[in-house]
Short mmCIF file of C-alpha atoms in Angstrom, two decimals:
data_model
loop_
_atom_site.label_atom_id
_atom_site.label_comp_id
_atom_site.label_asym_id
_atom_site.label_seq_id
_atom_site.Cartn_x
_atom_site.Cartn_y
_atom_site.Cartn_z
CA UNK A 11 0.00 0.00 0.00
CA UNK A 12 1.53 3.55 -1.06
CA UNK A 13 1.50 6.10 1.21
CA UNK A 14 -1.06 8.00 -0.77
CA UNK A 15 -3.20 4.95 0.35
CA UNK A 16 -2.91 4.79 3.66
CA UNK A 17 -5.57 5.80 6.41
CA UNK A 18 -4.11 8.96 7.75
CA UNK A 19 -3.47 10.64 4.43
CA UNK A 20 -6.98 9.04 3.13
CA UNK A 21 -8.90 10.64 6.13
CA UNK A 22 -7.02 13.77 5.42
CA UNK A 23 -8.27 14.50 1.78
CA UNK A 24 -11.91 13.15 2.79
CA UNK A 25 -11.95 16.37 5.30
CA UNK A 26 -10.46 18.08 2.94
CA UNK A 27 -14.01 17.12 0.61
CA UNK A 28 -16.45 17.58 3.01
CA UNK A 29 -15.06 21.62 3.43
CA UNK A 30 -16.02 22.00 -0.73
CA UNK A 31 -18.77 20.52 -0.45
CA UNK A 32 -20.07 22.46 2.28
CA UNK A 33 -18.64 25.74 0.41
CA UNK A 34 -20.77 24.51 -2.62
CA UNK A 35 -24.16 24.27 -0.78
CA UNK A 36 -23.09 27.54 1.58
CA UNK A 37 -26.02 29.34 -0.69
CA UNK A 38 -28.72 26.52 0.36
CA UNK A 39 -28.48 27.79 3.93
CA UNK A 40 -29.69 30.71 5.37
CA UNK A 41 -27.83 32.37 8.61
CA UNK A 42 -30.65 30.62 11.03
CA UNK A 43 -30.03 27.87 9.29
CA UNK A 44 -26.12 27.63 9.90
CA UNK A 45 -26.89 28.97 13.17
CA UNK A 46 -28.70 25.38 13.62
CA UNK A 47 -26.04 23.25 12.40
CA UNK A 48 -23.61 24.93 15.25
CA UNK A 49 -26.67 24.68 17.84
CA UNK A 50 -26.93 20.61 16.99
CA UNK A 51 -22.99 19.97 16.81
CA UNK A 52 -23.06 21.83 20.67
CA UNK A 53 -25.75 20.72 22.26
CA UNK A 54 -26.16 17.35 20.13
CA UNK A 55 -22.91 15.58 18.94
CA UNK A 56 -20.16 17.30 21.65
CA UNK A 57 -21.23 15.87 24.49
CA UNK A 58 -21.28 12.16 23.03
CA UNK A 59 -17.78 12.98 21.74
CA UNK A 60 -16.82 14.50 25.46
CA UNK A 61 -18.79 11.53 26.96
CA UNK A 62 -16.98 8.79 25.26
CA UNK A 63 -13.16 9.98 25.76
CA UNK A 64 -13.88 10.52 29.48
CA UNK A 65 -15.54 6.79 29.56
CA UNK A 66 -12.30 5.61 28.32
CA UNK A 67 -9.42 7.07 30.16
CA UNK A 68 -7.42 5.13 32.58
CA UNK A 69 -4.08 5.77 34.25
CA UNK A 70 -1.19 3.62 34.13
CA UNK A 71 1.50 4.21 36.57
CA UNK A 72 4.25 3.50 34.10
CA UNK A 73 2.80 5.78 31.49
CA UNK A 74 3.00 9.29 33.33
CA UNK A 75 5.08 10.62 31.89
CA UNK A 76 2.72 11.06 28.63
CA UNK A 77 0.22 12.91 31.34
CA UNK A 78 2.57 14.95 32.72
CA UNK A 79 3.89 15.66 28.69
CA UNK A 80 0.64 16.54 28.36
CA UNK A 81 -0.04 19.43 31.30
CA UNK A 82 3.20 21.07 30.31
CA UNK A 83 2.07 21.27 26.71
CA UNK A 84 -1.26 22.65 27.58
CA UNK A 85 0.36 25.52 29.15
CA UNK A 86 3.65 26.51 26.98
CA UNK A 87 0.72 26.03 24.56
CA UNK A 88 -1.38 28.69 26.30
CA UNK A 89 1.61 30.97 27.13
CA UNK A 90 2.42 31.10 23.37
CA UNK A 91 -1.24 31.62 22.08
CA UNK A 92 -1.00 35.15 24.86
CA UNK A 93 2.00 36.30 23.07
CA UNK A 94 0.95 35.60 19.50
CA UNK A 95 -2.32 36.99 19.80
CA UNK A 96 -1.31 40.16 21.58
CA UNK A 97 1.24 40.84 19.16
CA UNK A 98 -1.34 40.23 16.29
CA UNK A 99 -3.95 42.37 18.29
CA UNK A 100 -2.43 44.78 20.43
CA UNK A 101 -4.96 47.65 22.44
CA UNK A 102 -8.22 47.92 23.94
CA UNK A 103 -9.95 48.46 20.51
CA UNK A 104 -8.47 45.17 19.09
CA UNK A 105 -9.36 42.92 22.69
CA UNK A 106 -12.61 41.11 21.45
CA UNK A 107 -10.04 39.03 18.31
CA UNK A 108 -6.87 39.08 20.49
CA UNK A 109 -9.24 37.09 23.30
CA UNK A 110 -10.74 35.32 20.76
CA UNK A 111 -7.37 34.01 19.28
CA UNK A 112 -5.69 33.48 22.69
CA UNK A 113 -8.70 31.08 23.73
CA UNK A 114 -8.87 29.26 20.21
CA UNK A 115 -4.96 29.44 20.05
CA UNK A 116 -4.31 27.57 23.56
CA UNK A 117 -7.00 24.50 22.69
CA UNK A 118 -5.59 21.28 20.69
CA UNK A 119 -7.96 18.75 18.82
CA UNK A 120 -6.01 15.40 18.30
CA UNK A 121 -9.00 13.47 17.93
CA UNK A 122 -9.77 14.68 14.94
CA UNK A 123 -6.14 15.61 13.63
CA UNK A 124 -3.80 13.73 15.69
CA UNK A 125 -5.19 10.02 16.69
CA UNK A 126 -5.77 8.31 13.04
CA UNK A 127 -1.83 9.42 11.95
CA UNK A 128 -0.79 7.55 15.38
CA UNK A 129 -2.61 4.69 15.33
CA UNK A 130 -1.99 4.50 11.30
CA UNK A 131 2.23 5.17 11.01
CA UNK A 132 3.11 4.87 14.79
CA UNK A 133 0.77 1.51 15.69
CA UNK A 134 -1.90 0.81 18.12
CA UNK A 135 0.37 0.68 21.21
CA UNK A 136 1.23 3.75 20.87
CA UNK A 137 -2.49 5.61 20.74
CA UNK A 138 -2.82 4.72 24.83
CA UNK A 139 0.10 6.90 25.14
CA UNK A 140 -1.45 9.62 22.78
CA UNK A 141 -4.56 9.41 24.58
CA UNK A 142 -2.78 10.13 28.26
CA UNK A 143 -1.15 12.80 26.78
CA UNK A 144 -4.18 14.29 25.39
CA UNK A 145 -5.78 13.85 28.83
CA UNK A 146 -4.60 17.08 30.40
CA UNK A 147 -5.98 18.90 27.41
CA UNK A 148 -9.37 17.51 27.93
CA UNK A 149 -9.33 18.56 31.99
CA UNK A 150 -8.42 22.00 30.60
CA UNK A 151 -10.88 22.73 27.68
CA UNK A 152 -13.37 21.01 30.17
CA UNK A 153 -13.28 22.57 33.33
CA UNK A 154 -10.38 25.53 32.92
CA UNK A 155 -11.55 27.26 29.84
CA UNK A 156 -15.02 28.31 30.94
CA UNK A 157 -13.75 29.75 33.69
CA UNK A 158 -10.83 31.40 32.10
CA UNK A 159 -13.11 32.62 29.59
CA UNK A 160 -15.72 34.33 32.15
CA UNK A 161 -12.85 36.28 33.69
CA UNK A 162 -10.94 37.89 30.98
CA UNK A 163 -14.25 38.04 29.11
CA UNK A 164 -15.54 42.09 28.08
CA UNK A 165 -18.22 41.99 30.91
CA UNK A 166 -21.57 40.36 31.39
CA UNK A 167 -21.85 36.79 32.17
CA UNK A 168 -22.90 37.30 36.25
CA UNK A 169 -20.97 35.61 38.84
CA UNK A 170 -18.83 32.83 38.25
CA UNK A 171 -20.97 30.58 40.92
CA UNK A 172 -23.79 32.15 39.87
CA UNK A 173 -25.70 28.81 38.45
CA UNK A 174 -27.51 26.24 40.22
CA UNK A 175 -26.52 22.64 39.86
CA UNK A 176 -29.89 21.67 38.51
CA UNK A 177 -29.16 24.59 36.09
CA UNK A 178 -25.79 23.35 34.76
CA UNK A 179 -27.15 19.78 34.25
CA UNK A 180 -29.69 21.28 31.75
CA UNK A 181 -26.68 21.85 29.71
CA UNK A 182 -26.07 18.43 27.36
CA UNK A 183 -22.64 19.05 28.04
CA UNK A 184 -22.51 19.34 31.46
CA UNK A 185 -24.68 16.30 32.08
CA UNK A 186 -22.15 14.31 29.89
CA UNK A 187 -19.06 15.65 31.52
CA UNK A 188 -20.86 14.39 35.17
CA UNK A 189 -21.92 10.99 33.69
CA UNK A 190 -18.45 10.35 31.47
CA UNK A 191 -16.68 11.11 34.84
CA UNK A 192 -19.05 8.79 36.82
CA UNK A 193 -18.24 6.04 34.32
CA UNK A 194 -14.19 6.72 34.24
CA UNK A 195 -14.46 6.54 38.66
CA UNK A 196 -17.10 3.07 38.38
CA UNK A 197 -14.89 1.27 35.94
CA UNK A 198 -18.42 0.98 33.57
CA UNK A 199 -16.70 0.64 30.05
CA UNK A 200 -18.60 1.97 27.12
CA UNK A 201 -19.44 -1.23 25.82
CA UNK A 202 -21.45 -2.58 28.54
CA UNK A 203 -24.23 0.27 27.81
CA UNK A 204 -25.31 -1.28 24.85
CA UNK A 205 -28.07 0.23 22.58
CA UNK A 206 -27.57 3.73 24.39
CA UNK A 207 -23.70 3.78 23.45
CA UNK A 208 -24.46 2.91 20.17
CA UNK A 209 -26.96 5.71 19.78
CA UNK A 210 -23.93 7.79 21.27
CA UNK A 211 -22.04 6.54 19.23
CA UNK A 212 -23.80 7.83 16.25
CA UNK A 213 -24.34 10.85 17.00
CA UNK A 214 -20.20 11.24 18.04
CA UNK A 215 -19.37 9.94 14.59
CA UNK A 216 -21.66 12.45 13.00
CA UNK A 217 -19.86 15.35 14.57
CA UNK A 218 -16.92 15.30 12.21
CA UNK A 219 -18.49 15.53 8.71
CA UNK A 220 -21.31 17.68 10.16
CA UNK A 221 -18.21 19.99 11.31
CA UNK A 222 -16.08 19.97 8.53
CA UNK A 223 -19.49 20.60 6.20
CA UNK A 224 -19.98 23.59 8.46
CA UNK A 225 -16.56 24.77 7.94
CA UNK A 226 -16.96 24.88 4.44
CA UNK A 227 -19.95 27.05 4.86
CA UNK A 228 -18.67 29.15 7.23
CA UNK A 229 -14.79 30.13 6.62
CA UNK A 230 -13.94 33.16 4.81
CA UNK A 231 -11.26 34.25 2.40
CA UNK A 232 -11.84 37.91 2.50
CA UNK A 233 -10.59 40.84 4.44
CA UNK A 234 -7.94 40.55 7.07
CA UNK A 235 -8.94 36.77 8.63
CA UNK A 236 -7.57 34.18 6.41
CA UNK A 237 -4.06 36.25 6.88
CA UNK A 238 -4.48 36.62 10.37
CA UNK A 239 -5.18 33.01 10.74
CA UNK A 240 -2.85 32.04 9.20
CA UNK A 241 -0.05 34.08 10.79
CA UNK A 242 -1.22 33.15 14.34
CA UNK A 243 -1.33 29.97 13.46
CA UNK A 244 2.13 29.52 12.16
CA UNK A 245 2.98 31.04 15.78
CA UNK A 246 1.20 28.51 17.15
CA UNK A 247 2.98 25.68 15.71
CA UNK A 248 6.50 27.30 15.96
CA UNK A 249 6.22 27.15 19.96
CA UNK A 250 4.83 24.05 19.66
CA UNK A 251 7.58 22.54 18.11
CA UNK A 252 9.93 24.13 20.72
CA UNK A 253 7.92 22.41 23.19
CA UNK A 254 8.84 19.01 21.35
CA UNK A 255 12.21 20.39 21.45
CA UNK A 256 12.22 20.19 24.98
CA UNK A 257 10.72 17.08 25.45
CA UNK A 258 13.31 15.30 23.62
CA UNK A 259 16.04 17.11 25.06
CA UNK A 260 14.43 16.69 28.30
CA UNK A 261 13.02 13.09 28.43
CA UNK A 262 15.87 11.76 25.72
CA UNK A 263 12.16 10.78 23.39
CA UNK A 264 13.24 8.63 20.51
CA UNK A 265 11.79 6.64 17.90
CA UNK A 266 8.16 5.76 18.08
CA UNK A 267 7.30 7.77 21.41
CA UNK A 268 8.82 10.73 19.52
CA UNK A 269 6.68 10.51 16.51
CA UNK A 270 3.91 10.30 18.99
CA UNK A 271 4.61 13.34 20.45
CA UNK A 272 5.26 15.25 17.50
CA UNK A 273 2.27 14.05 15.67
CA UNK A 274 0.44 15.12 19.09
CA UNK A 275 1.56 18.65 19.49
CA UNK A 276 0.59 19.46 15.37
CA UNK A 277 -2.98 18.51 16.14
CA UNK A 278 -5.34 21.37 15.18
CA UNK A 279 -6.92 23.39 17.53
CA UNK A 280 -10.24 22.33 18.73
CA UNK A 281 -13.98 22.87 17.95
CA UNK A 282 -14.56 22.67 21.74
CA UNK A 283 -12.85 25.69 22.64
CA UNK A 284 -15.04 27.45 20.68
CA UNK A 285 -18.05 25.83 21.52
CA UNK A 286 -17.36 26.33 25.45
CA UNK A 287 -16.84 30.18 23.73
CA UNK A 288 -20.32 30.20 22.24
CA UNK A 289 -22.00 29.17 25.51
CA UNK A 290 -19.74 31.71 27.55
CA UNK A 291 -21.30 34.30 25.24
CA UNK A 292 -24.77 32.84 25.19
CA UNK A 293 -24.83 33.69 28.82
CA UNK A 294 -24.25 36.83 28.22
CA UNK A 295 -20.29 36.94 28.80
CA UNK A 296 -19.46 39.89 25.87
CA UNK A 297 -15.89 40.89 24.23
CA UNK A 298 -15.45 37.48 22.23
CA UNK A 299 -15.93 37.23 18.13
CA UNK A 300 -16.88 33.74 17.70
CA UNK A 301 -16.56 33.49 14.03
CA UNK A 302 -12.95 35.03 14.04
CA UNK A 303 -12.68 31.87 16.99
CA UNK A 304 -14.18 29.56 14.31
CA UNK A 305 -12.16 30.29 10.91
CA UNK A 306 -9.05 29.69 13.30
CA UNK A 307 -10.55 26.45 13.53
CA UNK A 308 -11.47 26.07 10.10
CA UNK A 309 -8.06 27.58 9.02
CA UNK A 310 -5.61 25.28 11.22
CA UNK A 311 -6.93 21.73 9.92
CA UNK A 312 -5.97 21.98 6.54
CA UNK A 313 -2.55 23.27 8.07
CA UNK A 314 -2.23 20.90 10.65
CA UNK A 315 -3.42 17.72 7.91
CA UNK A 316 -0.48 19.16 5.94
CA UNK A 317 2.18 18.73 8.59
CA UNK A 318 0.91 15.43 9.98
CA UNK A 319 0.90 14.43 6.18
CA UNK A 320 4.54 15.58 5.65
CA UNK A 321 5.84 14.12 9.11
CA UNK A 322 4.40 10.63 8.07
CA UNK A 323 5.57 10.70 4.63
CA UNK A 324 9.37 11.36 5.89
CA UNK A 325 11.75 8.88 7.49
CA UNK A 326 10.61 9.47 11.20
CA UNK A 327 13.89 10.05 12.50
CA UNK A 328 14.55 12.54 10.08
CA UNK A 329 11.12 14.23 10.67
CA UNK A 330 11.34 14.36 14.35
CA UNK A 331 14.87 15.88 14.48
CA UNK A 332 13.48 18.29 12.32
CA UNK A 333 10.61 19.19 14.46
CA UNK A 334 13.23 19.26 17.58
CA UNK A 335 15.85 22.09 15.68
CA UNK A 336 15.05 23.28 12.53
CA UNK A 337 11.01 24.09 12.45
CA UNK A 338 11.02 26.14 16.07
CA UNK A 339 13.23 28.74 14.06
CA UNK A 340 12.13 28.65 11.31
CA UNK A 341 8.30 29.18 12.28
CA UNK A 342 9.20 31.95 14.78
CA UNK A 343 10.99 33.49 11.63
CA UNK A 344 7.98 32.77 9.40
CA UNK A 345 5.57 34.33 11.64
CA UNK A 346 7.78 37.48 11.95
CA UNK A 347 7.97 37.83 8.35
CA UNK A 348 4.03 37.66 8.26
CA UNK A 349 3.55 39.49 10.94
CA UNK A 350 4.98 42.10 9.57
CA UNK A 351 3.40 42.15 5.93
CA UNK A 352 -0.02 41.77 7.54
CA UNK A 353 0.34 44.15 10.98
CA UNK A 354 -1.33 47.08 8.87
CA UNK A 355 -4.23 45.36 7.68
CA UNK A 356 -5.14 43.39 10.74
CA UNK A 357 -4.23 45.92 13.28
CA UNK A 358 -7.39 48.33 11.78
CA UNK A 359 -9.71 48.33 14.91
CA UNK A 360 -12.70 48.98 11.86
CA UNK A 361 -12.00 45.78 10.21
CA UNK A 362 -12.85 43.54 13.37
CA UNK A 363 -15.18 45.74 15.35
CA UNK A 364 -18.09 45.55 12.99
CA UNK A 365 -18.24 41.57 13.55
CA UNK A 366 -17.15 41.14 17.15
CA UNK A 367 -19.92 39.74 18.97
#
C-alpha cells in the first residue's frame, strides 16, 4: 500500500471534501439555518464525543510521563497563544479578536487531527500513550476554559458561581461531563451500555463531517482573517515545536514515542474551545468574536493535515529531528515575516469591530 493509500493521508483528503462541499451548498443555507447546524454539533454531537473519551481514560502508573507531557504542553501552549495573539492584536480596541485568538490558540484537537496518523504510522500501542497525553488537554478545555473565559471576558456573564446545579445539568454538556466522569471513577466501560452507546455513538461519529461541512460554509477568504489566521497559526505551531524540542532534550524521546509526540503537538486546535466560547457568550459573557474563533478552527486543519501528512511521509527520525531544531526557528521566523506584511491590515480596529460579537 503507497503512502497516498494509507488511512491517515486518506482521512485527510476526505476532510479536505467535506469543506467544498459544504462551500458549494453555503447558498442553500440561510444564517438561522447555519446557526442550527452549530446549535446541533453543541448541544447534540459534543457531548457524546466529550462523553466517550472521558468513559475511556485510565491511568497507568508507568505511562506518566505522557500525562505529565501533556499538562506542560497545555500551558507553553497557552503561554504562546498570549503572546501571538497580543502581538497580532495589540490595544483595547483590538481585545474582542486578540481574546478570541488566545482562547482558540491555547486548545488542541487530536482526535480529529492527531489520533488516526498515530494509530496508522506509529501503531496501536502507541495511541494509549497519545490518549494520556491528550488527557490534560481535555481537563483544561473542560473545566479551565469556561472559567478562564468568564474572567478575561468584556463583561456580562454574572458571577462565576452564579448557576444552580440543577441549572448546569440542563446543559447536554454538562450532564455528559458528570456521567463520562461517573463512568471513568465506576470502571463501567462503554461497551457494557449497549443500545444507548451505540446511539452515542452515532451521534459522536456524526460530529466530524457535520463539522467539517460547516466549515466549508462558514470560513472566509476575505478581508484581514484568512491572513491573520494564518499568521497566528504559524505562531502557534513554531512554539509548539519548541515544546517538542524540549521534550526530547528533556526526556531523551526517541523513535516511536517521539513521533507520537510530535504528531500530538501538530494537532489542530479544537472545535470545543469554541463551543465552550459560544455558551460563555450565550450567557451573556461579551468581548469574544466567535466566528474570528471559528475560521481559526477552520483555518488550522488543513494546516495541521499538511504537517501530519509531511511528518508521516518522511523517514521518522529525520522528521522528528526536524521538528526538535530546525522548524522552532524557522516558524518563529515565518511568523515574523508575516507578521509584519499583515500588521497594517489586521491591526485596523474597523476591520474587526463591525463583527465582534
Amino acid at each position: 500500500m503507497s503512502a497516498f493509500e494509507s488511512e491517515g493521508v486518506q482521512k485527510a483528503l476526505s476532510f479536505l471534501c467535506l469543506a467544498i462541499f459544504g462551500r458549494l451548498i453555503k447558498g442553500r443555507f440561510s444564517k438561522p439555518m447555519v446557526a442550527g447546524v452549530q446549535k446541533l454539533i453543541l448541544d447534540g454531537m459534543l457531548p457524546c464525543v466529550i462523553f466517550k473519551a472521558l468513559c475511556s481514560i485510565k491511568l497507568d502508573a508507568s505511562l506518566l510521563k505522557w500525562p505529565l507531557m501533556g499538562a506542560v504542553f497545555v500551558v507553553a501552549q497557552l503561554a504562546a497563544s498570549a503572546l501571538c495573539s497580543s502581538l497580532v492584536f495589540p490595544g483595547d480596541r483590538l481585545a474582542a479578536p486578540r481574546r478570541s485568538a488566545l482562547a482558540e490558540l491555547g486548545t488542541s484537537a487530536p482526535g480529529l487531527s492527531a489520533m488516526v496518523f498515530v494509530k496508522e504510522f506509529v501503531g496501536d500501542h502507541a495511541a494509549g500513550h497519545a490518549a494520556l497525553f491528550d488527557l490534560p488537554t481535555k481537563l483544561y478545555l473542560i473545566f479551565a476554559l469556561p472559567k478562564l473565559l468568564r474572567a478575561a471576558g468584556g463583561g456580562g456573564g454574572g458571577a462565576a458561581g452564579g448557576a444552580s446545579a440543577l441549572g448546569l445539568l440542563k446543559d447536554p454538556l454538562n450532564v455528559s461531563i458528570v456521567a463520562g466522569l461517573a463512568c471513568a471513577v465506576s470502571g463501567t466501560a462503554f461497551a457494557d451500555l449497549a443500545f444507548v452507546g451505540k446511539a452515542m455513538t452515532a451521534l459522536a461519529s456524526a460530529q466530524t463531517p457535520v463539522l467539517f461541512l460547516l466549515i466549508g460554509m462558514k470560513l472566509k477568504f476575505e478581508g484581514a482573517t484568512p491572513a491573520a489566521c494564518v499568521v497566528l497559526l504559524v505562531g502557534r505551531h513554531a512554539a509548539n515545536y519548541a515544546c517538542f524540542a524540549g521534550f526530547v532534550a528533556v526526556l531523551g524521546l526517541a523513535g516511536d514515542d517521539a513521533l507520537t509526540a510530535l504528531l500530538m503537538v501538530q494537532a489542530a486546535v479544537s472545535v470545543v474551545g469554541w463551543s465552550q466560547m459560544a455558551k460563555a457568550s450565550e450567557a451573556g459573557v461579551a468581548g469574544y468574536n466567535l466566528d474570528f474563533a471559528f475560521d481559526i478552527v477552520g483555518y488550522s486543519m488543513p494546516l495541521t493535515m499538511l504537517l501530519q501528512t509531511l511528518a508521516c511521509l518522511s523517514d521518522p527520525a529525520q522528521a522528528t529531528a526536524r521538528a526538535a531544531t530546525v522548524l522552532p526557528v524557522a516558524g518563529a521566523a515565518l511568523f515574523a515575516v508575516g507578521f509584519l506584511a499583515i500588521k497594517s491590515s489586521v491591526q485596523d480596529p474597523a476591520a474587526w469591530e463591525k463583527k465582534a460579537d
